[in-house]
Coordinates of C-alpha atoms in Angstrom, one line a residue:
X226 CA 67.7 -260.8 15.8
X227 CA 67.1 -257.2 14.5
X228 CA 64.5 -256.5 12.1
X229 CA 65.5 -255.6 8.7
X230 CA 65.1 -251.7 7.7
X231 CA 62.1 -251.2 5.4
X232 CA 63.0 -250.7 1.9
X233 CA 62.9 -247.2 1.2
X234 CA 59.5 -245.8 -0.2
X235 CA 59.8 -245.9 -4.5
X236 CA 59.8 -243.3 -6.4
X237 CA 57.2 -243.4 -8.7
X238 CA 54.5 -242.6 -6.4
X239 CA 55.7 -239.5 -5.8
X240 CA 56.4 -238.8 -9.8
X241 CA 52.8 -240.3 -10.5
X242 CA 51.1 -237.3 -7.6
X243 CA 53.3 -234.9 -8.9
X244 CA 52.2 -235.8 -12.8
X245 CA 48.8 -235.8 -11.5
X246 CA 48.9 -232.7 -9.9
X247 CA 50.4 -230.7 -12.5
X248 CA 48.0 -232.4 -15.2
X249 CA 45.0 -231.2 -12.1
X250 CA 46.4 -227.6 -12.1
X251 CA 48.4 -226.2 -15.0
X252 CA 46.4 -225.5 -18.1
X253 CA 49.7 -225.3 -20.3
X254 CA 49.5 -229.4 -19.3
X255 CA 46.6 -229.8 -19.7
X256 CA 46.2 -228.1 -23.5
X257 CA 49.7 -230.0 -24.1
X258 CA 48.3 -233.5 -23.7
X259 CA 44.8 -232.9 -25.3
X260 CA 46.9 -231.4 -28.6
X261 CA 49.1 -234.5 -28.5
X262 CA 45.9 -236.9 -28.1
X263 CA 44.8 -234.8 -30.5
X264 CA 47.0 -235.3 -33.6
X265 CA 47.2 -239.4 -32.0
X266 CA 43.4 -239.9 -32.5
X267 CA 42.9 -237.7 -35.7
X268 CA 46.3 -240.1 -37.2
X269 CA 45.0 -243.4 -36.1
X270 CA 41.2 -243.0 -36.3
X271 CA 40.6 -240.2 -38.9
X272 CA 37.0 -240.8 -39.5
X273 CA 36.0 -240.8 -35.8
X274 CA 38.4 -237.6 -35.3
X275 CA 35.8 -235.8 -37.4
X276 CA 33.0 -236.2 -35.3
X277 CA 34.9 -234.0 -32.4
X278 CA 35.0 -230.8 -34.4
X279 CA 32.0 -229.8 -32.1
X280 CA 34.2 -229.3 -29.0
X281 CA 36.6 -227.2 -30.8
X282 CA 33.2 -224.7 -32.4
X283 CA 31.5 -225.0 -29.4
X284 CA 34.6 -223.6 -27.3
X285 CA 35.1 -220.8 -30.0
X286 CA 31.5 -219.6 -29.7
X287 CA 31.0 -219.8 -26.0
X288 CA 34.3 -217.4 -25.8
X289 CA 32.9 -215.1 -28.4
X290 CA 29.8 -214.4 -26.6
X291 CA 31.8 -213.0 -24.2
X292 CA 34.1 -211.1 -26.0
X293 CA 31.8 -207.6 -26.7
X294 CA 30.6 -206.8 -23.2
X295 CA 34.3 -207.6 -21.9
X296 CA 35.5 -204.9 -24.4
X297 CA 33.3 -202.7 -24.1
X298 CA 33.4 -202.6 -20.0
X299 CA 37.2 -202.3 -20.0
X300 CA 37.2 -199.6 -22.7
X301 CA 34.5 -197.5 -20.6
X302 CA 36.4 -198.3 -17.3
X303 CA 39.7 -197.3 -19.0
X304 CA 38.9 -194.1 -20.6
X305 CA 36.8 -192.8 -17.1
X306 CA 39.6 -193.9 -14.9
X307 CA 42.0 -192.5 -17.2
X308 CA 40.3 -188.8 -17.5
X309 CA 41.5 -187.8 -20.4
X310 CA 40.2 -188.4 -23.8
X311 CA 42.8 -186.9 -25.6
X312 CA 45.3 -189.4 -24.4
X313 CA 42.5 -191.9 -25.4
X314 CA 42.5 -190.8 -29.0
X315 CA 46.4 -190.7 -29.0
X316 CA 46.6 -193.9 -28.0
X317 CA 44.2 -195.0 -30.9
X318 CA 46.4 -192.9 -33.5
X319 CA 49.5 -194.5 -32.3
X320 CA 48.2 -197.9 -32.3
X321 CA 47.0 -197.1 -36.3
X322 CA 50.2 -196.0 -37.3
X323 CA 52.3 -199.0 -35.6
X324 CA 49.8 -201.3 -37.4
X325 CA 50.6 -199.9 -40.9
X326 CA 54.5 -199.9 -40.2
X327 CA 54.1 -204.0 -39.5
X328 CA 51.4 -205.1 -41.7
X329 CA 53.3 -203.1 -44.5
X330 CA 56.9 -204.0 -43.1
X331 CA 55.4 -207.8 -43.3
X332 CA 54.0 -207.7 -46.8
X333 CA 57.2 -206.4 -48.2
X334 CA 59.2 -209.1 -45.9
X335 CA 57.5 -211.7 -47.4
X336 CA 57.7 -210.9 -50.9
X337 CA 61.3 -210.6 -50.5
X338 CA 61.4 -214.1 -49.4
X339 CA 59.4 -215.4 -51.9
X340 CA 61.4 -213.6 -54.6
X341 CA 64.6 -215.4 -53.5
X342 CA 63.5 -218.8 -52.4
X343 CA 60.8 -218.7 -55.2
X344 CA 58.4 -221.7 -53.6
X345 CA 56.3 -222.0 -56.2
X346 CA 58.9 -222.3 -59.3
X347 CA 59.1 -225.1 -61.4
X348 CA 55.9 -226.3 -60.7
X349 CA 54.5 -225.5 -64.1
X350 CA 51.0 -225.8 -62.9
X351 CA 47.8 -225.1 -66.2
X352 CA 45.6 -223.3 -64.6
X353 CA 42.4 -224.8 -66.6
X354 CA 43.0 -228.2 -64.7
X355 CA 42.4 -226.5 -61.3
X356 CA 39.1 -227.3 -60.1
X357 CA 37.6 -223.6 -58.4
X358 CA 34.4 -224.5 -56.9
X359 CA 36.1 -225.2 -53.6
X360 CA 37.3 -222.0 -53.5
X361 CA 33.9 -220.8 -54.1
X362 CA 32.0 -223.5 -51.1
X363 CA 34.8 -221.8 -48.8
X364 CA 34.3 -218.1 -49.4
X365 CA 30.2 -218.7 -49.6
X366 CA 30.4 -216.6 -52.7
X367 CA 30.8 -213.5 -51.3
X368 CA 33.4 -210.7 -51.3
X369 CA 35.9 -208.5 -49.4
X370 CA 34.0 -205.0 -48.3
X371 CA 35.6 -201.9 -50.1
X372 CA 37.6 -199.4 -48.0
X373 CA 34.5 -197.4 -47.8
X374 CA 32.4 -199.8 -46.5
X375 CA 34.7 -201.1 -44.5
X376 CA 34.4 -197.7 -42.3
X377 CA 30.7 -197.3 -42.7
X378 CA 30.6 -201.1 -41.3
X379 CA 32.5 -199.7 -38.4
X380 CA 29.7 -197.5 -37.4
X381 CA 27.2 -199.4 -35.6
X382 CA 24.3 -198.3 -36.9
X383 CA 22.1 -200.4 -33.8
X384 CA 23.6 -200.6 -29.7
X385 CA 22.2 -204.1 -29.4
X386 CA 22.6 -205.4 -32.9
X387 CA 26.7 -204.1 -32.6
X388 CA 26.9 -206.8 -29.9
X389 CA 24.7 -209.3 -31.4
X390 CA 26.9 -209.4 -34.3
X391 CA 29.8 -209.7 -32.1
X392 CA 31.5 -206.5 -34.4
X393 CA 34.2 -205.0 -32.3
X394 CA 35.1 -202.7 -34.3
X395 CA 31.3 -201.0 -33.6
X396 CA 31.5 -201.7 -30.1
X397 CA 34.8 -199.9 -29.9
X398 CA 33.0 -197.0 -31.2
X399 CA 29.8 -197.7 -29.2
X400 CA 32.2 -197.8 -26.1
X401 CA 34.9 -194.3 -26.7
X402 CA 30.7 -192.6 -26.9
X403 CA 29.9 -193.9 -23.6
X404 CA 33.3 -193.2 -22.2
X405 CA 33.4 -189.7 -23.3
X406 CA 29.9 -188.8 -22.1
X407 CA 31.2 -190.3 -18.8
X408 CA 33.7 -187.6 -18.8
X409 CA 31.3 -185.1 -19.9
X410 CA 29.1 -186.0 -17.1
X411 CA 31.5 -185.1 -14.6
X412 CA 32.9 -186.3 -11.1
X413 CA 28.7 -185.8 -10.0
X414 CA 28.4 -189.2 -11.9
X415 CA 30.4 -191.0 -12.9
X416 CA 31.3 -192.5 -9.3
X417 CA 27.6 -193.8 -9.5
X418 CA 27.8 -195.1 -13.0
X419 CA 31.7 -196.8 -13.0
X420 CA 31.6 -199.1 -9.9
X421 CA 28.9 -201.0 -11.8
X422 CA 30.6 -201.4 -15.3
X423 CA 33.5 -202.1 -13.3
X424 CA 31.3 -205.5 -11.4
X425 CA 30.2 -205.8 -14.7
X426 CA 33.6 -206.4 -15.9
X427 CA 34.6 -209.0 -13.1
X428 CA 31.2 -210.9 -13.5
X429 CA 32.4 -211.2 -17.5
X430 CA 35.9 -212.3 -15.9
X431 CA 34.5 -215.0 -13.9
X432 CA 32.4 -215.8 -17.2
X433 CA 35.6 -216.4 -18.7
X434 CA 37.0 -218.6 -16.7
X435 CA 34.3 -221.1 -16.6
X436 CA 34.7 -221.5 -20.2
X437 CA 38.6 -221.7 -19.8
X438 CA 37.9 -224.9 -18.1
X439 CA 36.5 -226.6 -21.1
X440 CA 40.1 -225.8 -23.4
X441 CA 42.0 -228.8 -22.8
X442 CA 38.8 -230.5 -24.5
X443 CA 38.3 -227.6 -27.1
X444 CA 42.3 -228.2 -28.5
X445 CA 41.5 -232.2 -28.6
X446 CA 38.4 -231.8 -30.6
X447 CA 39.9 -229.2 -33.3
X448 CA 43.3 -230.9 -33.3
X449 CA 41.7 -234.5 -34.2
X450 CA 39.0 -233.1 -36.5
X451 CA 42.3 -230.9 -38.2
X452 CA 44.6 -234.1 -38.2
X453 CA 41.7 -236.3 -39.5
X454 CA 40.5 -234.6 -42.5
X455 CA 43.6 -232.7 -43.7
X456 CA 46.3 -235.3 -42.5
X457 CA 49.7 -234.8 -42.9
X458 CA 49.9 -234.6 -47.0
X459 CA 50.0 -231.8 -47.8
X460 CA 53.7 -230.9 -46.0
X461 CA 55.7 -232.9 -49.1
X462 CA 53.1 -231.5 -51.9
X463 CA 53.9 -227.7 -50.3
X464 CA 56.9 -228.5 -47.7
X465 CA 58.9 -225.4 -49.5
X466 CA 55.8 -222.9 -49.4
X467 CA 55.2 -224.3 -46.3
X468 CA 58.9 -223.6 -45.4
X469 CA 59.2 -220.0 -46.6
X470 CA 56.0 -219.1 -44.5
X471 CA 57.0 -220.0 -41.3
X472 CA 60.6 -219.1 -41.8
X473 CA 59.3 -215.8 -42.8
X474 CA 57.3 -215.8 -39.6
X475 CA 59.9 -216.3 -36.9
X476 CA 62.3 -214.1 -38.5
X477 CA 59.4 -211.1 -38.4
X478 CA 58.9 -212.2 -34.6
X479 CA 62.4 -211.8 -33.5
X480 CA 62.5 -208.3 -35.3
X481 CA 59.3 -207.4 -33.4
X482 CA 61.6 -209.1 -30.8
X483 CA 63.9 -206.5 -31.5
X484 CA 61.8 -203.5 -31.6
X485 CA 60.1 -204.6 -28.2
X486 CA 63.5 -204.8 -26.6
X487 CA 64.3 -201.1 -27.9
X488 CA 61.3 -199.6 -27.0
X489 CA 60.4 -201.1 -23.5
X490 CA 63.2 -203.2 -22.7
X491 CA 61.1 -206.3 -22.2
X492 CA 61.9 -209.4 -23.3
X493 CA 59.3 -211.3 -26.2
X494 CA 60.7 -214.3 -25.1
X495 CA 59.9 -213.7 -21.4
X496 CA 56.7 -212.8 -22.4
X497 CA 55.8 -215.7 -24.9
X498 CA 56.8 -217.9 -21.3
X499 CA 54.2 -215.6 -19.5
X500 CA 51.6 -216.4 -22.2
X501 CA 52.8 -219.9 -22.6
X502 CA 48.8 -221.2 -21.8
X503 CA 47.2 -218.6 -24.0
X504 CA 49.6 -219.2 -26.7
X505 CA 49.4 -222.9 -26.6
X506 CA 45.5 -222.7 -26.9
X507 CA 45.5 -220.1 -29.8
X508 CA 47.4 -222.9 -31.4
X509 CA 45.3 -225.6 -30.7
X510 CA 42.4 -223.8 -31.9
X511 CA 43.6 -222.3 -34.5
X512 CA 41.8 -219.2 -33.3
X513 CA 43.7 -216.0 -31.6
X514 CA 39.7 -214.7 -30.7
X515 CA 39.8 -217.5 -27.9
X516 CA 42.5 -215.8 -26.1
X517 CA 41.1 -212.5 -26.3
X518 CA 40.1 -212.5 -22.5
X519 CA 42.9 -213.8 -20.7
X520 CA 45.5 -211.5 -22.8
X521 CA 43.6 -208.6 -21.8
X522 CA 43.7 -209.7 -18.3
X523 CA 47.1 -211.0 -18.3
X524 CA 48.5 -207.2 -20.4
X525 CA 46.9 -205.7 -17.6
X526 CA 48.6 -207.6 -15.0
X527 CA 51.9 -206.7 -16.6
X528 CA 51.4 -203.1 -16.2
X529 CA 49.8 -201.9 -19.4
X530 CA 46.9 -199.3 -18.4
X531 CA 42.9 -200.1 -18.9
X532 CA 42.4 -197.6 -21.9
X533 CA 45.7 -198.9 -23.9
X534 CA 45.0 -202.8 -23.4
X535 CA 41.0 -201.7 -24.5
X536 CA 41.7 -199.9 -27.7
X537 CA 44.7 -201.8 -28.9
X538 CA 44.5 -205.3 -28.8
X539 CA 40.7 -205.4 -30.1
X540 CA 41.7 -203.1 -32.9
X541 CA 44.9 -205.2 -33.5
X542 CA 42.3 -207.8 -34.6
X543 CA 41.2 -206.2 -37.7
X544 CA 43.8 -203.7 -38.5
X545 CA 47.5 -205.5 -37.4
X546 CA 47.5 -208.9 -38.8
X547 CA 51.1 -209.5 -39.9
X548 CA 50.7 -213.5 -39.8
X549 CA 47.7 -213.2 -42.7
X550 CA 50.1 -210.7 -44.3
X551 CA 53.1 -212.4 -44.5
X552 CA 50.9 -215.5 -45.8
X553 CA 49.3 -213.1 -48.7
X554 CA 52.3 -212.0 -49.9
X555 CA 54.1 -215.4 -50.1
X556 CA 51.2 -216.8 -51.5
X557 CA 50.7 -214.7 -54.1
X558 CA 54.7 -214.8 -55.5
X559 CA 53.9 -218.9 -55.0
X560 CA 50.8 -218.8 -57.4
X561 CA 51.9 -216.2 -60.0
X562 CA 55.6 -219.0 -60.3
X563 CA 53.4 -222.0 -60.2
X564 CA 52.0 -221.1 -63.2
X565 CA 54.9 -219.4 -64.9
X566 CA 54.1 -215.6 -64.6
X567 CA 57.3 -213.7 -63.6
X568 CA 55.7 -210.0 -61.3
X569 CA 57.7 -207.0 -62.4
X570 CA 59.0 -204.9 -59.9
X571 CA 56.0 -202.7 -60.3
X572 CA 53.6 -205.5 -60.4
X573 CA 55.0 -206.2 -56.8
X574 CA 54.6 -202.7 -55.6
X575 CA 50.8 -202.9 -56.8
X576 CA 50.3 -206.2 -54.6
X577 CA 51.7 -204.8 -51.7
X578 CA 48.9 -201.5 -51.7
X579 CA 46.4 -204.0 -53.1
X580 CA 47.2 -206.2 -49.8
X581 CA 47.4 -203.3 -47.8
X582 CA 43.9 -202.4 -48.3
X583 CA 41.8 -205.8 -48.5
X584 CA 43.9 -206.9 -45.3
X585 CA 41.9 -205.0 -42.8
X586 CA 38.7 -206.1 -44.2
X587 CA 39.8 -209.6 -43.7
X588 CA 38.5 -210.2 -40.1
X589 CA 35.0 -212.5 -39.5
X590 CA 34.8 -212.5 -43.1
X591 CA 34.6 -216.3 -44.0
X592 CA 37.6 -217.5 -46.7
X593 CA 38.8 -214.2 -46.7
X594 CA 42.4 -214.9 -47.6
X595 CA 41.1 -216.9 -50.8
X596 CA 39.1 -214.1 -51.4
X597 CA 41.9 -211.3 -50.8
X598 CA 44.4 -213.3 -53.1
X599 CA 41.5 -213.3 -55.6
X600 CA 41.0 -209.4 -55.7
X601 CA 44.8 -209.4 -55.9
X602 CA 45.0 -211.2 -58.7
X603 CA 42.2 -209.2 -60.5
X604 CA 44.0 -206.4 -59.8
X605 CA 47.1 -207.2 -61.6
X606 CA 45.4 -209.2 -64.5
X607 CA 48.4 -211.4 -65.4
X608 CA 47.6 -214.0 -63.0
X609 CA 44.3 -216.4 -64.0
X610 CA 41.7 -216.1 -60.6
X611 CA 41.5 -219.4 -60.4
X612 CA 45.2 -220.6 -59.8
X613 CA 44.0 -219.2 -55.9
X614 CA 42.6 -222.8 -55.8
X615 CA 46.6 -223.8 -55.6
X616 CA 46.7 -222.9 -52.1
X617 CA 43.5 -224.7 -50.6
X618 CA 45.7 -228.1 -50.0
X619 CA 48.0 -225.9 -47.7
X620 CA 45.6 -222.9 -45.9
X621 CA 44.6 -225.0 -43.0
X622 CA 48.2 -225.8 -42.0
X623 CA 49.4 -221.9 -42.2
X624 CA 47.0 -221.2 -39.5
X625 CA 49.4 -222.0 -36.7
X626 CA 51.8 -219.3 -37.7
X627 CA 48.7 -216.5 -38.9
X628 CA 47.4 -217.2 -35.4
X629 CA 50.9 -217.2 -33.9
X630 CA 52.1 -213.9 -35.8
X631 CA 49.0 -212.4 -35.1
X632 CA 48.8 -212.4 -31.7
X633 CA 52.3 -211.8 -30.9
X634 CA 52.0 -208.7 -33.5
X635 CA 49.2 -207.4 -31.3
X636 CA 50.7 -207.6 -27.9
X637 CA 53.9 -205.9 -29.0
X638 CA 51.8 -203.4 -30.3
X639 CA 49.8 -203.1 -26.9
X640 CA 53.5 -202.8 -25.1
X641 CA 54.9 -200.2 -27.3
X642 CA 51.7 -197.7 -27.6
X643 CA 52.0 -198.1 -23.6
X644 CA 55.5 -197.1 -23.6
X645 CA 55.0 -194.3 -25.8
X646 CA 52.0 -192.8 -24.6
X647 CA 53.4 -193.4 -20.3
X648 CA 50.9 -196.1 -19.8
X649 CA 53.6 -198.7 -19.1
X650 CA 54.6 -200.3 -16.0
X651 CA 57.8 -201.4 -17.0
X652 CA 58.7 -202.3 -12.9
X653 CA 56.0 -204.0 -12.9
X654 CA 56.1 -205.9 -16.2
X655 CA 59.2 -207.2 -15.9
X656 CA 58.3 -208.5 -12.1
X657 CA 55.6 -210.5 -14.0
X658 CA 57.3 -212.0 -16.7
X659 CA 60.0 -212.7 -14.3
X660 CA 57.9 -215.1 -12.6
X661 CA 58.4 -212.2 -9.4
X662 CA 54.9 -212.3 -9.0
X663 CA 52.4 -214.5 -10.1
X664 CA 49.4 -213.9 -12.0
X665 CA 46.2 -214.5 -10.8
X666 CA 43.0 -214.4 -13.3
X667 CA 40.6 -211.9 -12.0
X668 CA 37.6 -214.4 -10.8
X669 CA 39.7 -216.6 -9.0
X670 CA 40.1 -216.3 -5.0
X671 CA 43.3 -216.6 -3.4
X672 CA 43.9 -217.7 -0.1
X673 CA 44.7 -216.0 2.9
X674 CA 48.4 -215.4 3.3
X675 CA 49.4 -216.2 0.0
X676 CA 52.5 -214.4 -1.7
X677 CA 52.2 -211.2 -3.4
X678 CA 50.2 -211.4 -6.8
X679 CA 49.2 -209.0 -9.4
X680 CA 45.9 -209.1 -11.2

């Protein structure tokens, strides 16, 4: 009698190894499911959930420590390979001038929307019953530096303490010194001096992505703790403000959409696949400085030169933050209608060159949009200072789309300063966000005979 055939081998083995190896060796998967866990533990268990805010911090400082000598070795490396410090300084005008056209273009953007969807009308709010000593415990007291300061602060007035403080805008400066003497040195020296910033750079690579390792665990622990204490409230009190913001947001991302498209050719949306890791752990987060790294390395690898990804996307960080505008202007419009003050025209015009100017002083300056909104609302005198306490229920959940805005703002800003200064790859860059060729970080090894990859 003939034996019967085996029943054919199930399925779900095969779907549980290929679950497992994906969850093994995709961060995007990995960051997915600890953001999910996240906002499930944070939900259920919301006093526990506070108690892993420590994995989130820890991450964020651990990256930070890293984030000076990795500018300053691709700056130095950049402008030497490069030759040419004119270019260099172009570049660095450029850059300035596309991050006034967007912060400014976003300010204005946003008080548009919040003149005609007016989130903060009928509200009626007395500004006496507002309690304003939170806003004071989040800004520590202290207040946004003046434009002068602000560029004196740029000047490092110590090598060592410039990195200690983690200040990039004074290592930028510390680093287009060294670069320039480099090129005044000559071809005698530099060949001695460059190889060993350039080790330098990889050993801060490899750094990198030993700390990359600990980011599904970093998202968990900020997601829970941000679940857990702020819970999910606060989108009926301020769903319309909440609304405008966002709304505001993506429309300003598929202009810059736009604008990439007619300056490059390349596809945002092609690149937000590319970046789909980096973006999905800016989120998680909250923070666009943890991502600092790997978009360097991964604008590199999509044919942006050294010297433009150096200068631009560090400088993006204080100077081109479209996200924190958009949120300043909308918030403003939403506390001066909350409590029934109507802005002029005029009024308006003073907020947006009021905003223009505190904006750039924002960066590693703690509650600094509380304390921007409160300078703006000195400025104009109709609006009582404390009515800024209107928008601490809310702040924490606009810091997806700042960090979101923010980021994308600054690598559209590293593509288009490429393309108009010739330091673009465009054969290359659309290879890679093609999915043509892979990239690979920088530290890692691949093996022999493996398909073409770009680093």
């Amino acid at each position: 009698m003939p034996h019967a055939a085996p029943p054919a081998p199930s399925a779900a083995p095969t779907l549980a190894r290929r679950t497992a190896r994906l969850l093994r060796t995709s961060l995007f998967a990995q960051v997915g499911c600890a953001l999910l866990l996240g906002v499930l533990v944070g939900r259920l268990w919301p006093e526990a959930a506070s108690a892993a805010q420590p994995l989130g911090d820890g991450f964020v400082r651990l990256i930070k420590a890293v984030i000076a000598p990795l500018v300053f070795c691709v700056v130095v490396a950049g402008i030497t390979k490069a030759g040419d410090l004119k270019a260099f300084g172009r570049i660095g005008v450029k850059a300035l001038i596309w991050f006034e056209v967007a912060t400014t273009f976003a300010l204005v953007f946003g008080l548009l929307a919040g003149n005609l969807v007016g989130p903060g009308r009928g509200m009626n709010i007395d500004p006496a019953t507002l309690d304003t000593s939170a806003v004071n415990a989040k800004t520590g007291g202290g207040e946004l530096p003046s434009t002068s300061e602000f560029i004196l602060h740029s000047l490092p007035d110590s090598a060592v303490g410039a990195f200690a403080e983690n200040s990039l805008l004074q290592v930028l400066v510390l680093s287009c010194l060294v670069g320039a003497a480099l090129l005044h040195l000559g071809t005698t020296k530099v060949p001695a001096i460059l190889p060993a910033i350039e080790q330098a750079q990889e050993v801060v690579f490899a750094v990198v992505g030993f700390i990359m390792k600990l980011a599904p665990l970093a998202v968990f622990g900020a997601t829970a703790h941000l679940v857990g204490e702020y819970g999910l409230g606060a989108l009926s009190t301020y769903g319309k403000l909440i609304a405008v913001c966002y709304g505001v947001a993506l429309l300003f991302l598929c202009l810059l959409a736009l604008a990439l498209k007619a300056v490059t050719g390349l596809s945002l949306w092609k690149f937000m696949r590319y970046t789909r890791e980096e973006i999905l752990l800016a989120l998680g987060t909250a923070s666009s400085e943890t991502v600092m790294p790997r978009m360097m390395q991964k604008l590199r690898a999509a044919g942006c030169r050294d010297d433009a990804v150096g200068l631009v996307l560090p400088t993006g960080y204080s100077f081109n933050l479209d996200g924190a505008s958009i949120y300043l202007s909308v918030g403003t419009l939403f506390i001066a209608q909350a409590v029934g003050v109507d802005l002029t025209i005029g009024q308006q015009i003073t907020v947006v060159l009021v905003l223009m100017l505190t904006s750039k002083g924002m960066a590693g300056v703690a509650g600094s949009a509380f304390l921007a909104l409160s300078a703006t609302a000195s400025a104009l005198g109709v609006i009582p200072a404390g009515a800024v306490a209107l928008l601490l229920g809310v702040d924490r959940i606009m810091d997806a789309m700042r960090v979101l805005t923010n980021l994308l703002g600054n690598c559209v800003a590293v593509f288009v300063v490429s393309r108009w200064e010739g330091a673009l790859d465009r054969v290359t860059a659309k290879k890679v966000m093609g999915g043509e060729i892979a990239f690979v970080p920088e530290h890692a090894e691949e093996p022999k005979g493996a398909p073409k990859h770009v680093r």
